[in-house]
Coordinates of C-alpha atoms in Angstrom, one line a residue:
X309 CA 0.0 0.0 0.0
X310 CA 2.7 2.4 0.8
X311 CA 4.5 2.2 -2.6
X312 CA 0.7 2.3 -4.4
X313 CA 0.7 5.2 -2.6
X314 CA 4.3 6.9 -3.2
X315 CA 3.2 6.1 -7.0
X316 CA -0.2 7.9 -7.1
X317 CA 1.4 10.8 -4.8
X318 CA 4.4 10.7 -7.5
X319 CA 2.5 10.7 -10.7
X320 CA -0.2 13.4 -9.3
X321 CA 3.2 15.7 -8.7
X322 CA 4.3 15.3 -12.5
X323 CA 0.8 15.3 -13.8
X324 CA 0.2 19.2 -11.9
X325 CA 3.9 20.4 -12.2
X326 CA 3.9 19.8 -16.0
X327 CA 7.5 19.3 -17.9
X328 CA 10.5 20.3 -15.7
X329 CA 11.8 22.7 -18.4
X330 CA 8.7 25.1 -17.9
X331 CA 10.1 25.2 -14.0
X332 CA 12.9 27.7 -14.7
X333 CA 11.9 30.3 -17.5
X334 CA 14.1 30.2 -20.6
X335 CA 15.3 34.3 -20.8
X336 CA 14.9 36.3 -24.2
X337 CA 16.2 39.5 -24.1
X338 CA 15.5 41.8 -27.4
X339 CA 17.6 44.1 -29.1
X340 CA 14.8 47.2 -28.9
X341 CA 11.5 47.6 -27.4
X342 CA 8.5 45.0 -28.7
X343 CA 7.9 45.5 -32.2
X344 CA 7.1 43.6 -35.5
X345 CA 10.7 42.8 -36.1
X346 CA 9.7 40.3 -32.8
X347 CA 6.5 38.9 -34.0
X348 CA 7.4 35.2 -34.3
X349 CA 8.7 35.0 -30.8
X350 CA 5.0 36.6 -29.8
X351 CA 3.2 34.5 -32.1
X352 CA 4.7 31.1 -30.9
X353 CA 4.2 32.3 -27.6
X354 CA 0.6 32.9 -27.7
X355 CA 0.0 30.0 -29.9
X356 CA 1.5 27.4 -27.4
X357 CA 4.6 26.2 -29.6
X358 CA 6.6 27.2 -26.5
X359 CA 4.3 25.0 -24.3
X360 CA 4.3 22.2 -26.3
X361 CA 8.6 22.2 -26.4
X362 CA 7.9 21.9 -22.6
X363 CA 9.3 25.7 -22.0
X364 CA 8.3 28.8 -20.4
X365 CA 10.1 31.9 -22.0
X366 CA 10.6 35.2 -20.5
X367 CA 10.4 38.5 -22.8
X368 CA 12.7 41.3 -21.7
X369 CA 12.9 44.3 -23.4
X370 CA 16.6 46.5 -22.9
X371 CA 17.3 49.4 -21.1
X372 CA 19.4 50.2 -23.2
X373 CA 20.3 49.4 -26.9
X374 CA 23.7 47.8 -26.5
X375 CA 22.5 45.8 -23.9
X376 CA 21.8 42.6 -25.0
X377 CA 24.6 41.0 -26.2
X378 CA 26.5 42.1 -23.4
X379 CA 24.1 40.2 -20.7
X380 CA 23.6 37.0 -23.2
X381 CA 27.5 36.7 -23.5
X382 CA 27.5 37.2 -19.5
X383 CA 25.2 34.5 -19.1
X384 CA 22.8 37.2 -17.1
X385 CA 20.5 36.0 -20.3
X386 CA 19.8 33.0 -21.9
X387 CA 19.3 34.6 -25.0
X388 CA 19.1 37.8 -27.0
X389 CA 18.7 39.3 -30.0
X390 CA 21.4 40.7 -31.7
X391 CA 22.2 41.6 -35.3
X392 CA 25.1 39.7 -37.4
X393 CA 27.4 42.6 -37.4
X394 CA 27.7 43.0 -33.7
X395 CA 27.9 39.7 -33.4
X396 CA 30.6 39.3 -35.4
X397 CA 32.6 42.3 -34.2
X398 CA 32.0 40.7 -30.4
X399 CA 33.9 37.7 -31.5
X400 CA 36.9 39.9 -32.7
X401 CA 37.2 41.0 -29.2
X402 CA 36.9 37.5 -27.8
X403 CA 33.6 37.5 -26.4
X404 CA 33.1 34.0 -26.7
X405 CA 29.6 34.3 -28.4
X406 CA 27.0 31.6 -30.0
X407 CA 24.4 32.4 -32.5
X408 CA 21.6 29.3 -32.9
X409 CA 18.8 30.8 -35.0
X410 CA 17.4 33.7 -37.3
X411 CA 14.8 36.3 -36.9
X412 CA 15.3 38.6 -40.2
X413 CA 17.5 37.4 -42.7
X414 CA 18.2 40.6 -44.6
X415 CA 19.8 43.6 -44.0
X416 CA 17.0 46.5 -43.0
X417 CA 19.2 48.7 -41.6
X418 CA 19.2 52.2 -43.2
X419 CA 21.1 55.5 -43.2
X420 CA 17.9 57.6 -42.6
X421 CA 16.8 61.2 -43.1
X422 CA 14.3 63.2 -44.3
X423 CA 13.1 63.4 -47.5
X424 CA 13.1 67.1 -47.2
X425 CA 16.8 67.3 -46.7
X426 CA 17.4 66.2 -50.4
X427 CA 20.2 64.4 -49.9
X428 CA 20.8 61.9 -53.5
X429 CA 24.0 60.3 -52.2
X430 CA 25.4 59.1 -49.3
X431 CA 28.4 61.9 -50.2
X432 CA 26.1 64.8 -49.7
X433 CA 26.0 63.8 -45.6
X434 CA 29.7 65.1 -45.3
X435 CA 30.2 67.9 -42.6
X436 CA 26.8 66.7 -41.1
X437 CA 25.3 65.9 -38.1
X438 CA 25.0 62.1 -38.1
X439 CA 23.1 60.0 -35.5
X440 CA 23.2 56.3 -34.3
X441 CA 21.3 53.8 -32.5
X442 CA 23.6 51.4 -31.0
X443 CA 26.7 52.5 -29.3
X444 CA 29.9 49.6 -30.3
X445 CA 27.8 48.5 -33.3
X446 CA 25.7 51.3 -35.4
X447 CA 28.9 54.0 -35.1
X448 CA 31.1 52.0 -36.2
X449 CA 29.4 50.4 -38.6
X450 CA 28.8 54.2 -40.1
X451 CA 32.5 54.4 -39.8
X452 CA 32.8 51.6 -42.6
X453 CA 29.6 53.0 -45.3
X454 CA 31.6 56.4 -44.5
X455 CA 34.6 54.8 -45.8
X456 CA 33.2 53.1 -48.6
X457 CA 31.2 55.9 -49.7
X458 CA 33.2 59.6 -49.6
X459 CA 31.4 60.8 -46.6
X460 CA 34.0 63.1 -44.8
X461 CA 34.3 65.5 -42.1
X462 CA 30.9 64.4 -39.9
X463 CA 29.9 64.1 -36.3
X464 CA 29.0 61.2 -35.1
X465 CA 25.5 61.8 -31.7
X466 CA 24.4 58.7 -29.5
X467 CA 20.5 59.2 -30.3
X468 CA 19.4 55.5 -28.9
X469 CA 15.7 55.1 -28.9
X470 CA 14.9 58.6 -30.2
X471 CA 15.6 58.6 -33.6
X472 CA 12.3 60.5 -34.8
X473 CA 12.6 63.3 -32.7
X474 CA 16.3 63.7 -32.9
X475 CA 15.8 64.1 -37.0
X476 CA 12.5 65.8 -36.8
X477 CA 14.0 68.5 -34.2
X478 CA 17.2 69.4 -36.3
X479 CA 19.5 67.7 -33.7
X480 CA 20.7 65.4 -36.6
X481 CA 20.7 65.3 -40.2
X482 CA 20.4 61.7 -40.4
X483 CA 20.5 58.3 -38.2
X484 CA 22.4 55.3 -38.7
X485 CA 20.7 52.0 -37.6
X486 CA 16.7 52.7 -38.3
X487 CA 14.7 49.7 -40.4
X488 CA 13.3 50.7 -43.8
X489 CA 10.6 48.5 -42.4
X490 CA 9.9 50.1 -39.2
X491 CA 11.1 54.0 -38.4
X492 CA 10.0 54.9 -42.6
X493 CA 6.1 53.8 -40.9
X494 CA 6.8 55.7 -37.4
X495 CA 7.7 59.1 -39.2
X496 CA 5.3 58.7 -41.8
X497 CA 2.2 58.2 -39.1
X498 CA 4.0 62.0 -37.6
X499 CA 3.4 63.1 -41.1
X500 CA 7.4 63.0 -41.8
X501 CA 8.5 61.6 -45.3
X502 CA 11.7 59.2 -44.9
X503 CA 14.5 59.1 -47.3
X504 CA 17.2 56.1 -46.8
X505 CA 20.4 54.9 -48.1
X506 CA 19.8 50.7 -47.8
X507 CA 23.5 49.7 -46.5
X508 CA 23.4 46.4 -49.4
X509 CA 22.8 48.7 -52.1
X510 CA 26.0 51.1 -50.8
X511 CA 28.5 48.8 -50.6
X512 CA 28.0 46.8 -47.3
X513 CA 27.7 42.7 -47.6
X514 CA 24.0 41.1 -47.3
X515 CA 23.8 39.7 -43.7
X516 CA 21.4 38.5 -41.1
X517 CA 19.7 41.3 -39.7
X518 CA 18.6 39.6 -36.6
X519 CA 19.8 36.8 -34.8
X520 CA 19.4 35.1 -31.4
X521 CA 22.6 34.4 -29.6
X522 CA 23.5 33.2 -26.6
X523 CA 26.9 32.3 -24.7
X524 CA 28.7 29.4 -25.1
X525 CA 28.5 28.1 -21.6
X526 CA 24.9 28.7 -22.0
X527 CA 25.2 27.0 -25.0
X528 CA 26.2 24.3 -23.8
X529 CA 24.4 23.8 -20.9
X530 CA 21.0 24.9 -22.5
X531 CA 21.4 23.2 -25.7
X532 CA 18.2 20.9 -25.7
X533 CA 15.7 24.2 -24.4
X534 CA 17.6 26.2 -26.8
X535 CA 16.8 24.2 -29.9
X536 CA 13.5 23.6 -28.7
X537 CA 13.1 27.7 -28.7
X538 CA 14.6 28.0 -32.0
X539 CA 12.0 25.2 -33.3
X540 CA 9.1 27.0 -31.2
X541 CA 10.2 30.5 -33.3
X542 CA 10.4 28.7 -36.7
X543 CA 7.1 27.4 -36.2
X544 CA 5.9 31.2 -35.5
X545 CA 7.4 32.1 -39.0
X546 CA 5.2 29.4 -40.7
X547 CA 2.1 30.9 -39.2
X548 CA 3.4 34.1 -41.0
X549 CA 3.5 32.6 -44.3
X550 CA 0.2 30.9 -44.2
X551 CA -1.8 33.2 -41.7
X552 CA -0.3 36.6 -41.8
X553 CA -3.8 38.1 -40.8
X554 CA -3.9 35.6 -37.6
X555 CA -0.2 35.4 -36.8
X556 CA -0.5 39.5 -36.2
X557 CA -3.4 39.1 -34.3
X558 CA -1.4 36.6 -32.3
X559 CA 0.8 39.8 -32.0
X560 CA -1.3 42.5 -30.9
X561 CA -2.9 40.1 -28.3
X562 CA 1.0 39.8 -26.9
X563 CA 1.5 43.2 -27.0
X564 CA -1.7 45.1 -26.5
X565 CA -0.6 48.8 -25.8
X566 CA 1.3 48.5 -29.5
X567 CA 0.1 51.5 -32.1
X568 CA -1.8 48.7 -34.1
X569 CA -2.0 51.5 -37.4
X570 CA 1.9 52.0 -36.9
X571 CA 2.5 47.9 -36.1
X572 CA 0.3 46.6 -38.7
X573 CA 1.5 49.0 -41.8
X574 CA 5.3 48.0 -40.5
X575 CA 4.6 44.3 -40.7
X576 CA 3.4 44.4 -44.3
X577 CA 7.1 45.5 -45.2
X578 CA 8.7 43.6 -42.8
X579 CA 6.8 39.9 -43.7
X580 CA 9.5 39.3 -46.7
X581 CA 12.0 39.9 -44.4
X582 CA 11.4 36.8 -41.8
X583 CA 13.9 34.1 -41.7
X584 CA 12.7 31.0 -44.2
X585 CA 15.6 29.0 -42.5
X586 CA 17.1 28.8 -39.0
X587 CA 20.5 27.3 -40.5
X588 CA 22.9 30.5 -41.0
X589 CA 24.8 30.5 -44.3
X590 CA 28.7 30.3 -42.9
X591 CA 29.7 31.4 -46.6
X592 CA 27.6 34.7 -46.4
X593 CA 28.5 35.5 -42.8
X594 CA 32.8 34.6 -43.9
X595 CA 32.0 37.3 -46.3
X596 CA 30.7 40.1 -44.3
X597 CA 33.5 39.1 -41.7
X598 CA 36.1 39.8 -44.0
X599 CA 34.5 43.0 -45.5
X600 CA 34.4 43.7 -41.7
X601 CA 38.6 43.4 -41.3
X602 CA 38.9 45.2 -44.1
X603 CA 37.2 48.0 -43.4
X604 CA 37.7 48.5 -40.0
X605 CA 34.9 47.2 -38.6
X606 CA 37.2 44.5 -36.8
X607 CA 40.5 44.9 -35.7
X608 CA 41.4 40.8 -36.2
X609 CA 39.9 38.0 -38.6
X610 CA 37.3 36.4 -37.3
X611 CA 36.7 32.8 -38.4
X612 CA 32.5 32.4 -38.1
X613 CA 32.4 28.7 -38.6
X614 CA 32.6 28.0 -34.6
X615 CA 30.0 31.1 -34.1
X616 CA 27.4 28.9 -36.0
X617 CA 26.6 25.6 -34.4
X618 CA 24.5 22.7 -35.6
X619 CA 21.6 22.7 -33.5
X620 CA 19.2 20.5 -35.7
X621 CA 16.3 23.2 -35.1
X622 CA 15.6 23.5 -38.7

């Protein structure tokens, strides 16, 4: 009777606790505040794919815009999203860095201004006023289209989060690191018409826009939740393609205080954008590595093949 009874008591405990992944949430921190860029994560949350991997996730969104590598290559996060060329320049300084999925698998960073400002060429931005988003990632990335393009004799502002108001006040003439996708829709809705210089079409390689990383201690300890994340996430893509309609509605149920005229027009531009695979090409990302060393992005080579580990997620 006692063992019959150790059993039931045993069984009832698994039955109510549930998988023992969900017991300790799996940590996401983004590389901005909630937006479209995000909405696979939001839509395999709220349609159970994280449930059914057995895992509880926890959304964080950064106080700041550099912040999320740093803390995923800490291990203060389990993961974060990050962009390739960040990632890339982290491993040149020996942060020992993972990346195990995609999010957006094209470039949509932009050199932005406005329209008014008549700029043609990147050129026509020397002597300005130039802002960026990301401190250690966005400056010098506009140190490298500068470069490549003849802009000379600029100044370079930390603007972070407030990119409209810094170009709609005068404080800039343009900002490095806004999405065609995204900030084109948020100035637009202000009555504001955005003109951009697309990095791919000036001379910087294609790369991954946004990735998930995570440490490789993390890595290695996580690897089975991780995979099951990334497999969660590529399922929330696939409800993109063949449900756009419910997949955002998925979104705005996540995220209910988001501008839904803002969101909605931003994920119609954004929808081509979303990662078909999970499986990073190492050829592509070699490629933007070396464009990288020679341009000054990175001060040593950087081999990418041990950045990109099989997880079998695809």
């Amino acid at each position: 009777m006692k063992r019959i009874l150790f059993a039931l008591i045993l069984f009832t405990g698994l039955a109510w606790n549930g998988p023992l992944w969900a017991e300790t949430p799996l940590t996401l921190m983004l590389d901005w505040f909630p937006n479209v860029d995000h909405l696979p994560i939001y839509v395999a949350q709220e349609k159970g794919f994280f449930d059914e991997q057995g895992l509880a996730v926890e959304i964080l969104s950064p106080s700041d815009t550099a912040d999320a590598l740093k803390l995923a290559a800490a291990g203060k996060v389990d993961l974060a999203v990050s962009y390739e060329p960040q990632t890339v320049m982290a491993a040149a300084r020996g942060i020992d860095v993972r990346v195990v999925g995609r999010l957006i698998e094209h470039p949509l960073t932009t050199l932005l201004y406005l329209k008014s400002s008549g700029f043609t060429k990147p050129a026509d931005l020397s002597g300005k006023t130039i802002g960026y988003t990301v401190p250690g990632l966005m400056d010098v990335l506009m140190d490298a289209f500068a470069k490549v393009n003849g802009i000379e004799n600029y100044r370079l502002v930390n603007v972070g989060f407030s990119i409209v108001p810094a170009l709609s006040a005068g404080r800039v003439d343009a900002v490095m690191g806004p999405f065609k996708t995204y900030e084109t829709v948020t100035m637009a809705a202000e009555g504001l018409e955005a003109g951009f210089f697309e990095l791919e079409k000036w001379g910087i390689p294609d790369y991954d826009e946004l990735v998930f990383i995570c440490g490789a201690e993390t890595l290695s300890r996580e690897k089975k939740r991780i995979t099951a994340f990334v497999k969660a996430v590529a399922r929330g893509i696939e409800v993109i393609e063949a449900s756009p309609e419910a997949a955002l509605a998925a979104y705005f149920q996540a995220v209910p205080d988001a501008d839904r005229k803002v969101e909605t027009a931003a994920f119609r531009l954004t929808r081509p954008y979303y990662a078909k695979r999970q499986v990073c090409d190492p050829e592509r990302w070699q490629t933007f590595a070396d464009f990288a060393l020679k341009h000054g992005l990175i001060e040593r080579p950087v081999a990418v093949a041990p950045l990109l580990p099989a997880l079998d997620a695809d």
